[in-house]
Amino acid sequence: TPNILIIEDDKDTAEMLRAYFEAHDYKAASVAWGQDALRLVKNDPLPDLILLDIRLPDMNGYEVCKQLRSQRRTSEIPIIFLTERREPVDKYSGLELGAVDYITKPFDIQELVLRVRNALEHSKYQTLVNPITGLSNEQVMDDKLRSLMARQNWALMLIGVGGLDAFADRYGFVARDDVLRALSLVLSNSSAEGHPDPDATFVGQMSENNFVIIVEASRARDLQDRLITRLKQAVNYFYPAKERGVPPQQRPALNFMLGALTDQDGPFADYTTLKSAALSSMKTI
């Protein structure tokens, strides 16, 4: 059940919103002061969405939003401003701080509920993809692995990248994230190449350093050879431009591992056994 926090100093508005959302099967709580809201989100459970007024007795909503966005624990909570301020500059200020929507009073309550629902659905989707690469994360990948238990003619490939910590120490975390994005593109493009059906290939992320590809077993050998070639060709371009001419032994080394299994390597007791077997099959390329 979605949990909504209403930060609103008008008691009538706060009570109306709380009662309406509870009638639509949401959990809802309200506070009138910004500091009360900031104290509340330090405890579990976190709200799934925040409705935030700009004019509060102790601090303005912009400052509340800024503080929420600055903390790792609360930085991803969807925030919708709900305010009397109608000037474009006010809306721009709210959106620049990372709010997902800006609604002016008086508002249509049914429209508000729809916007809240859409924001929650978008937020739920965002939790299913890696924020750096945009690939499906471990939760989605585990569902895919479970589905393989009842299928035949599949191949599971794991691709890992090593040396990222030393790489980040020298070039920074932005450069490391660029490596992960570039690697995800190499894997996605190589997997889709020569196949007309994009749904026939799944590319996901098991962890920050390990990627997963699921294809038909008949495509596994060609894809494995293609990946080895592409990764060896691309690795130099994963480095910042000024470092590409530096001898490899004088810069942090990035190395790649690859493992592959098919349904013929089973049977596997469950998807966790399959995952462990795939990790054990990985070798440096």
mmCIF file of C-alpha atoms in Angstrom:
data_model
loop_
_atom_site.group_PDB
_atom_site.id
_atom_site.type_symbol
_atom_site.label_atom_id
_atom_site.label_comp_id
_atom_site.label_asym_id
_atom_site.label_seq_id
_atom_site.Cartn_x
_atom_site.Cartn_y
_atom_site.Cartn_z
ATOM 1 C CA THR A 1 0.000 0.000 0.000
ATOM 2 C CA PRO A 2 1.579 3.331 -1.034
ATOM 3 C CA ASN A 3 2.492 5.564 1.870
ATOM 4 C CA ILE A 4 2.008 9.325 1.316
ATOM 5 C CA LEU A 5 3.342 12.130 3.486
ATOM 6 C CA ILE A 6 1.433 15.432 3.273
ATOM 7 C CA ILE A 7 3.394 18.522 4.369
ATOM 8 C CA GLU A 8 0.700 21.174 4.606
ATOM 9 C CA ASP A 9 0.060 23.809 7.288
ATOM 10 C CA ASP A 10 -3.607 24.401 6.383
ATOM 11 C CA LYS A 11 -5.409 21.952 8.650
ATOM 12 C CA ASP A 12 -8.542 21.710 6.501
ATOM 13 C CA THR A 13 -6.577 20.993 3.331
ATOM 14 C CA ALA A 14 -4.325 18.481 5.092
ATOM 15 C CA GLU A 15 -7.263 16.623 6.618
ATOM 16 C CA MET A 16 -9.180 16.591 3.325
ATOM 17 C CA LEU A 17 -6.181 15.168 1.472
ATOM 18 C CA ARG A 18 -5.460 12.573 4.143
ATOM 19 C CA ALA A 19 -9.077 11.374 4.248
ATOM 20 C CA TYR A 20 -9.384 11.260 0.460
ATOM 21 C CA PHE A 21 -6.207 9.249 -0.072
ATOM 22 C CA GLU A 22 -7.108 6.826 2.706
ATOM 23 C CA ALA A 23 -10.483 6.319 1.025
ATOM 24 C CA HIS A 24 -8.541 5.313 -2.106
ATOM 25 C CA ASP A 25 -6.509 2.657 -0.264
ATOM 26 C CA TYR A 26 -3.408 4.722 0.429
ATOM 27 C CA LYS A 27 -1.728 5.226 3.763
ATOM 28 C CA ALA A 28 -1.468 8.935 4.505
ATOM 29 C CA ALA A 29 0.056 11.063 7.246
ATOM 30 C CA SER A 30 0.288 14.837 7.518
ATOM 31 C CA VAL A 31 2.552 17.338 9.250
ATOM 32 C CA ALA A 32 2.338 21.125 9.258
ATOM 33 C CA TRP A 33 5.993 22.059 9.795
ATOM 34 C CA GLY A 34 9.005 21.431 7.591
ATOM 35 C CA GLN A 35 11.244 20.392 10.483
ATOM 36 C CA ASP A 36 8.650 17.847 11.616
ATOM 37 C CA ALA A 37 8.694 16.333 8.124
ATOM 38 C CA LEU A 38 12.501 16.148 8.067
ATOM 39 C CA ARG A 39 12.523 14.402 11.449
ATOM 40 C CA LEU A 40 9.804 11.992 10.346
ATOM 41 C CA VAL A 41 11.647 10.750 7.259
ATOM 42 C CA LYS A 42 14.635 9.755 9.375
ATOM 43 C CA ASN A 43 12.575 6.790 10.572
ATOM 44 C CA ASP A 44 11.097 3.792 8.798
ATOM 45 C CA PRO A 45 8.976 3.362 6.864
ATOM 46 C CA LEU A 46 9.903 6.002 4.326
ATOM 47 C CA PRO A 47 7.002 7.624 2.460
ATOM 48 C CA ASP A 48 6.585 6.488 -1.135
ATOM 49 C CA LEU A 49 5.611 10.039 -2.160
ATOM 50 C CA ILE A 50 5.510 13.494 -0.584
ATOM 51 C CA LEU A 51 2.964 16.257 -1.204
ATOM 52 C CA LEU A 52 4.728 19.474 -0.236
ATOM 53 C CA ASP A 53 3.379 22.987 0.279
ATOM 54 C CA ILE A 54 5.815 25.845 -0.301
ATOM 55 C CA ARG A 55 4.540 28.189 2.413
ATOM 56 C CA LEU A 56 5.190 26.559 5.775
ATOM 57 C CA PRO A 57 5.402 28.191 9.224
ATOM 58 C CA ASP A 58 9.079 27.466 9.869
ATOM 59 C CA MET A 59 10.780 27.075 6.461
ATOM 60 C CA ASN A 60 9.720 27.138 2.847
ATOM 61 C CA GLY A 61 9.025 23.993 0.870
ATOM 62 C CA TYR A 62 11.993 24.620 -1.410
ATOM 63 C CA GLU A 63 14.350 24.225 1.537
ATOM 64 C CA VAL A 64 12.544 21.069 2.659
ATOM 65 C CA CYS A 65 12.884 19.631 -0.856
ATOM 66 C CA LYS A 66 16.555 20.624 -1.019
ATOM 67 C CA GLN A 67 17.341 18.872 2.252
ATOM 68 C CA LEU A 68 15.443 15.739 1.214
ATOM 69 C CA ARG A 69 17.341 15.601 -2.069
ATOM 70 C CA SER A 70 20.699 16.079 -0.330
ATOM 71 C CA GLN A 71 20.307 12.948 1.818
ATOM 72 C CA ARG A 72 20.953 9.562 0.249
ATOM 73 C CA ARG A 73 18.123 7.969 2.235
ATOM 74 C CA THR A 74 15.480 10.382 0.926
ATOM 75 C CA SER A 75 16.955 11.548 -2.380
ATOM 76 C CA GLU A 76 14.743 9.338 -4.559
ATOM 77 C CA ILE A 77 11.351 9.974 -2.910
ATOM 78 C CA PRO A 78 8.971 11.537 -5.495
ATOM 79 C CA ILE A 79 7.953 15.043 -4.404
ATOM 80 C CA ILE A 80 4.927 16.919 -5.749
ATOM 81 C CA PHE A 81 4.640 20.605 -4.865
ATOM 82 C CA LEU A 82 1.100 21.630 -3.952
ATOM 83 C CA THR A 83 0.956 25.405 -3.619
ATOM 84 C CA GLU A 84 -0.839 28.680 -4.235
ATOM 85 C CA ARG A 85 2.167 30.108 -6.067
ATOM 86 C CA ARG A 86 1.380 30.349 -9.774
ATOM 87 C CA GLU A 87 4.342 32.271 -11.178
ATOM 88 C CA PRO A 88 6.453 30.325 -13.714
ATOM 89 C CA VAL A 89 9.601 31.145 -11.737
ATOM 90 C CA ASP A 90 8.143 29.333 -8.714
ATOM 91 C CA LYS A 91 7.388 26.253 -10.798
ATOM 92 C CA TYR A 92 10.845 26.290 -12.361
ATOM 93 C CA SER A 93 12.430 26.558 -8.914
ATOM 94 C CA GLY A 94 10.532 23.503 -7.717
ATOM 95 C CA LEU A 95 11.301 21.402 -10.769
ATOM 96 C CA GLU A 96 14.985 22.379 -10.679
ATOM 97 C CA LEU A 97 15.159 20.966 -7.161
ATOM 98 C CA GLY A 98 13.980 17.598 -8.465
ATOM 99 C CA ALA A 99 10.237 17.685 -7.836
ATOM 100 C CA VAL A 100 8.332 15.388 -10.178
ATOM 101 C CA ASP A 101 5.281 17.661 -10.452
ATOM 102 C CA TYR A 102 3.953 21.099 -9.476
ATOM 103 C CA ILE A 103 0.243 21.599 -8.823
ATOM 104 C CA THR A 104 -1.374 24.928 -7.981
ATOM 105 C CA LYS A 105 -4.279 25.547 -5.629
ATOM 106 C CA PRO A 106 -7.210 25.309 -5.991
ATOM 107 C CA PHE A 107 -6.811 21.875 -7.540
ATOM 108 C CA ASP A 108 -9.054 19.118 -8.803
ATOM 109 C CA ILE A 109 -8.744 16.285 -6.281
ATOM 110 C CA GLN A 110 -9.304 13.577 -8.899
ATOM 111 C CA GLU A 111 -6.562 15.053 -11.084
ATOM 112 C CA LEU A 112 -4.273 15.133 -8.069
ATOM 113 C CA VAL A 113 -4.929 11.455 -7.334
ATOM 114 C CA LEU A 114 -4.129 10.565 -10.965
ATOM 115 C CA ARG A 115 -0.896 12.541 -10.871
ATOM 116 C CA VAL A 116 0.074 10.845 -7.621
ATOM 117 C CA ARG A 117 -0.662 7.439 -9.133
ATOM 118 C CA ASN A 118 1.431 8.228 -12.224
ATOM 119 C CA ALA A 119 4.337 9.465 -10.108
ATOM 120 C CA LEU A 120 4.235 6.297 -7.989
ATOM 121 C CA GLU A 121 4.170 4.060 -11.064
ATOM 122 C CA HIS A 122 7.126 5.905 -12.563
ATOM 123 C CA SER A 123 9.008 5.638 -9.279
ATOM 124 C CA LYS A 124 8.313 1.911 -9.120
ATOM 125 C CA TYR A 125 9.698 1.485 -12.628
ATOM 126 C CA GLN A 126 12.820 3.434 -11.694
ATOM 127 C CA THR A 127 13.548 0.974 -8.889
ATOM 128 C CA LEU A 128 13.631 -1.862 -11.439
ATOM 129 C CA VAL A 129 16.445 -0.412 -13.539
ATOM 130 C CA ASN A 130 20.019 0.448 -12.725
ATOM 131 C CA PRO A 131 20.245 4.245 -12.435
ATOM 132 C CA ILE A 132 23.580 4.373 -14.265
ATOM 133 C CA THR A 133 23.065 1.994 -17.176
ATOM 134 C CA GLY A 134 19.275 1.853 -17.460
ATOM 135 C CA LEU A 135 19.446 -1.960 -17.612
ATOM 136 C CA SER A 136 17.090 -4.204 -15.654
ATOM 137 C CA ASN A 137 18.395 -4.729 -12.145
ATOM 138 C CA GLU A 138 18.840 -7.853 -10.028
ATOM 139 C CA GLN A 139 15.172 -8.065 -9.041
ATOM 140 C CA VAL A 140 14.058 -8.292 -12.678
ATOM 141 C CA MET A 141 16.977 -10.536 -13.544
ATOM 142 C CA ASP A 142 16.046 -13.023 -10.817
ATOM 143 C CA ASP A 143 12.533 -13.248 -12.296
ATOM 144 C CA LYS A 144 14.107 -14.004 -15.675
ATOM 145 C CA LEU A 145 16.284 -16.724 -14.167
ATOM 146 C CA ARG A 146 13.270 -18.299 -12.480
ATOM 147 C CA SER A 147 11.480 -18.423 -15.820
ATOM 148 C CA LEU A 148 14.421 -20.322 -17.355
ATOM 149 C CA MET A 149 13.727 -23.263 -15.055
ATOM 150 C CA ALA A 150 10.686 -24.170 -17.177
ATOM 151 C CA ARG A 151 12.270 -23.488 -20.575
ATOM 152 C CA GLN A 152 14.649 -25.156 -23.014
ATOM 153 C CA ASN A 153 17.117 -23.983 -25.643
ATOM 154 C CA TRP A 154 18.502 -21.036 -23.708
ATOM 155 C CA ALA A 155 21.974 -19.715 -23.015
ATOM 156 C CA LEU A 156 22.950 -17.587 -20.028
ATOM 157 C CA MET A 157 26.054 -15.434 -20.294
ATOM 158 C CA LEU A 158 27.742 -13.458 -17.513
ATOM 159 C CA ILE A 159 30.102 -10.608 -18.287
ATOM 160 C CA GLY A 160 32.095 -9.001 -15.494
ATOM 161 C CA VAL A 161 34.406 -6.008 -15.379
ATOM 162 C CA GLY A 162 37.243 -5.830 -12.874
ATOM 163 C CA GLY A 163 39.512 -3.009 -11.784
ATOM 164 C CA LEU A 164 36.777 -0.388 -11.399
ATOM 165 C CA ASP A 165 37.833 0.647 -7.877
ATOM 166 C CA ALA A 166 41.370 1.538 -8.951
ATOM 167 C CA PHE A 167 39.957 3.153 -12.094
ATOM 168 C CA ALA A 168 37.638 5.355 -9.989
ATOM 169 C CA ASP A 169 40.453 6.248 -7.573
ATOM 170 C CA ARG A 170 42.475 7.675 -10.451
ATOM 171 C CA TYR A 171 39.832 9.158 -12.761
ATOM 172 C CA GLY A 172 36.824 9.712 -10.500
ATOM 173 C CA PHE A 173 33.388 8.172 -10.097
ATOM 174 C CA VAL A 174 31.946 9.966 -13.120
ATOM 175 C CA ALA A 175 34.515 8.269 -15.357
ATOM 176 C CA ARG A 176 33.715 4.923 -13.718
ATOM 177 C CA ASP A 177 30.021 5.409 -14.412
ATOM 178 C CA ASP A 178 30.896 6.230 -18.029
ATOM 179 C CA VAL A 179 32.645 2.852 -18.255
ATOM 180 C CA LEU A 180 29.530 1.051 -17.010
ATOM 181 C CA ARG A 181 27.316 2.920 -19.478
ATOM 182 C CA ALA A 182 29.690 2.219 -22.361
ATOM 183 C CA LEU A 183 29.938 -1.446 -21.419
ATOM 184 C CA SER A 184 26.148 -1.774 -21.269
ATOM 185 C CA LEU A 185 25.906 -0.331 -24.788
ATOM 186 C CA VAL A 186 28.531 -2.750 -26.108
ATOM 187 C CA LEU A 187 26.644 -5.694 -24.606
ATOM 188 C CA SER A 188 23.208 -4.525 -25.773
ATOM 189 C CA ASN A 189 24.326 -3.726 -29.314
ATOM 190 C CA SER A 190 26.337 -6.927 -29.686
ATOM 191 C CA SER A 191 23.420 -9.021 -28.418
ATOM 192 C CA ALA A 192 20.894 -7.411 -30.768
ATOM 193 C CA GLU A 193 23.125 -7.507 -33.833
ATOM 194 C CA GLY A 194 21.846 -9.721 -36.605
ATOM 195 C CA HIS A 195 18.593 -10.608 -34.833
ATOM 196 C CA PRO A 196 15.303 -9.017 -35.937
ATOM 197 C CA ASP A 197 13.422 -9.615 -32.689
ATOM 198 C CA PRO A 198 14.645 -7.362 -29.821
ATOM 199 C CA ASP A 199 12.561 -9.351 -27.328
ATOM 200 C CA ALA A 200 14.598 -12.481 -28.071
ATOM 201 C CA THR A 201 17.492 -11.098 -26.026
ATOM 202 C CA PHE A 202 17.569 -10.031 -22.383
ATOM 203 C CA VAL A 203 20.396 -7.851 -21.077
ATOM 204 C CA GLY A 204 20.411 -7.059 -17.356
ATOM 205 C CA GLN A 205 22.677 -6.295 -14.438
ATOM 206 C CA MET A 206 23.325 -8.749 -11.612
ATOM 207 C CA SER A 207 25.450 -6.257 -9.673
ATOM 208 C CA GLU A 208 27.443 -3.136 -10.401
ATOM 209 C CA ASN A 209 30.256 -5.148 -12.004
ATOM 210 C CA ASN A 210 28.376 -8.128 -13.477
ATOM 211 C CA PHE A 211 26.050 -8.148 -16.465
ATOM 212 C CA VAL A 212 23.727 -10.885 -17.737
ATOM 213 C CA ILE A 213 22.660 -11.807 -21.258
ATOM 214 C CA ILE A 214 20.015 -14.441 -22.031
ATOM 215 C CA VAL A 215 19.635 -15.645 -25.626
ATOM 216 C CA GLU A 216 18.706 -18.763 -27.553
ATOM 217 C CA ALA A 217 21.311 -21.494 -27.139
ATOM 218 C CA SER A 218 21.989 -21.546 -30.880
ATOM 219 C CA ARG A 219 23.239 -17.955 -30.729
ATOM 220 C CA ALA A 220 25.560 -18.409 -27.756
ATOM 221 C CA ARG A 221 28.815 -19.315 -29.514
ATOM 222 C CA ASP A 222 28.659 -16.519 -32.097
ATOM 223 C CA LEU A 223 27.677 -13.992 -29.458
ATOM 224 C CA GLN A 224 30.451 -15.082 -27.125
ATOM 225 C CA ASP A 225 33.056 -14.668 -29.866
ATOM 226 C CA ARG A 226 31.590 -11.290 -30.846
ATOM 227 C CA LEU A 227 31.674 -10.041 -27.258
ATOM 228 C CA ILE A 228 35.298 -11.040 -26.753
ATOM 229 C CA THR A 229 36.288 -9.218 -29.944
ATOM 230 C CA ARG A 230 34.235 -6.092 -29.174
ATOM 231 C CA LEU A 231 35.441 -5.775 -25.596
ATOM 232 C CA LYS A 232 39.088 -6.067 -26.616
ATOM 233 C CA GLN A 233 38.530 -3.447 -29.294
ATOM 234 C CA ALA A 234 36.622 -1.078 -27.015
ATOM 235 C CA VAL A 235 38.598 -1.209 -23.770
ATOM 236 C CA ASN A 236 41.007 1.585 -24.741
ATOM 237 C CA TYR A 237 38.066 3.933 -25.364
ATOM 238 C CA PHE A 238 36.735 3.342 -21.861
ATOM 239 C CA TYR A 239 39.582 5.521 -20.570
ATOM 240 C CA PRO A 240 39.493 9.349 -20.586
ATOM 241 C CA ALA A 241 40.720 10.722 -23.922
ATOM 242 C CA LYS A 242 44.012 12.033 -22.485
ATOM 243 C CA GLU A 243 44.854 8.540 -21.167
ATOM 244 C CA ARG A 244 44.241 6.518 -24.321
ATOM 245 C CA GLY A 245 47.816 6.856 -25.523
ATOM 246 C CA VAL A 246 49.317 5.913 -22.162
ATOM 247 C CA PRO A 247 50.938 2.450 -22.115
ATOM 248 C CA PRO A 248 48.561 -0.066 -20.479
ATOM 249 C CA GLN A 249 51.034 -0.897 -17.726
ATOM 250 C CA GLN A 250 51.044 2.760 -16.608
ATOM 251 C CA ARG A 251 47.311 3.094 -16.008
ATOM 252 C CA PRO A 252 44.757 1.177 -13.893
ATOM 253 C CA ALA A 253 43.881 -2.010 -15.735
ATOM 254 C CA LEU A 254 40.321 -2.873 -16.673
ATOM 255 C CA ASN A 255 39.797 -6.575 -17.182
ATOM 256 C CA PHE A 256 36.806 -8.570 -18.339
ATOM 257 C CA MET A 257 35.468 -11.984 -17.393
ATOM 258 C CA LEU A 258 32.978 -14.054 -19.335
ATOM 259 C CA GLY A 259 31.048 -17.198 -18.469
ATOM 260 C CA ALA A 260 28.345 -19.113 -20.289
ATOM 261 C CA LEU A 261 25.842 -21.871 -19.510
ATOM 262 C CA THR A 262 23.032 -23.474 -21.486
ATOM 263 C CA ASP A 263 20.067 -25.583 -20.461
ATOM 264 C CA GLN A 264 22.154 -28.634 -21.428
ATOM 265 C CA ASP A 265 24.515 -27.921 -18.515
ATOM 266 C CA GLY A 266 21.670 -28.591 -16.071
ATOM 267 C CA PRO A 267 19.436 -29.630 -14.546
ATOM 268 C CA PHE A 268 19.613 -26.849 -11.979
ATOM 269 C CA ALA A 269 17.744 -27.194 -8.702
ATOM 270 C CA ASP A 270 16.594 -23.568 -8.714
ATOM 271 C CA TYR A 271 17.548 -20.168 -10.046
ATOM 272 C CA THR A 272 20.057 -19.507 -7.241
ATOM 273 C CA THR A 273 21.912 -22.672 -8.190
ATOM 274 C CA LEU A 274 21.902 -21.513 -11.805
ATOM 275 C CA LYS A 275 23.257 -18.123 -10.773
ATOM 276 C CA SER A 276 26.055 -19.716 -8.728
ATOM 277 C CA ALA A 277 26.991 -22.031 -11.593
ATOM 278 C CA ALA A 278 27.116 -19.104 -14.008
ATOM 279 C CA LEU A 279 29.399 -17.127 -11.668
ATOM 280 C CA SER A 280 31.690 -20.158 -11.322
ATOM 281 C CA SER A 281 31.946 -20.445 -15.119
ATOM 282 C CA MET A 282 33.452 -16.978 -15.557
ATOM 283 C CA LYS A 283 36.995 -16.748 -16.896
ATOM 284 C CA THR A 284 39.209 -13.788 -17.771
ATOM 285 C CA ILE A 285 39.209 -12.969 -21.500
#
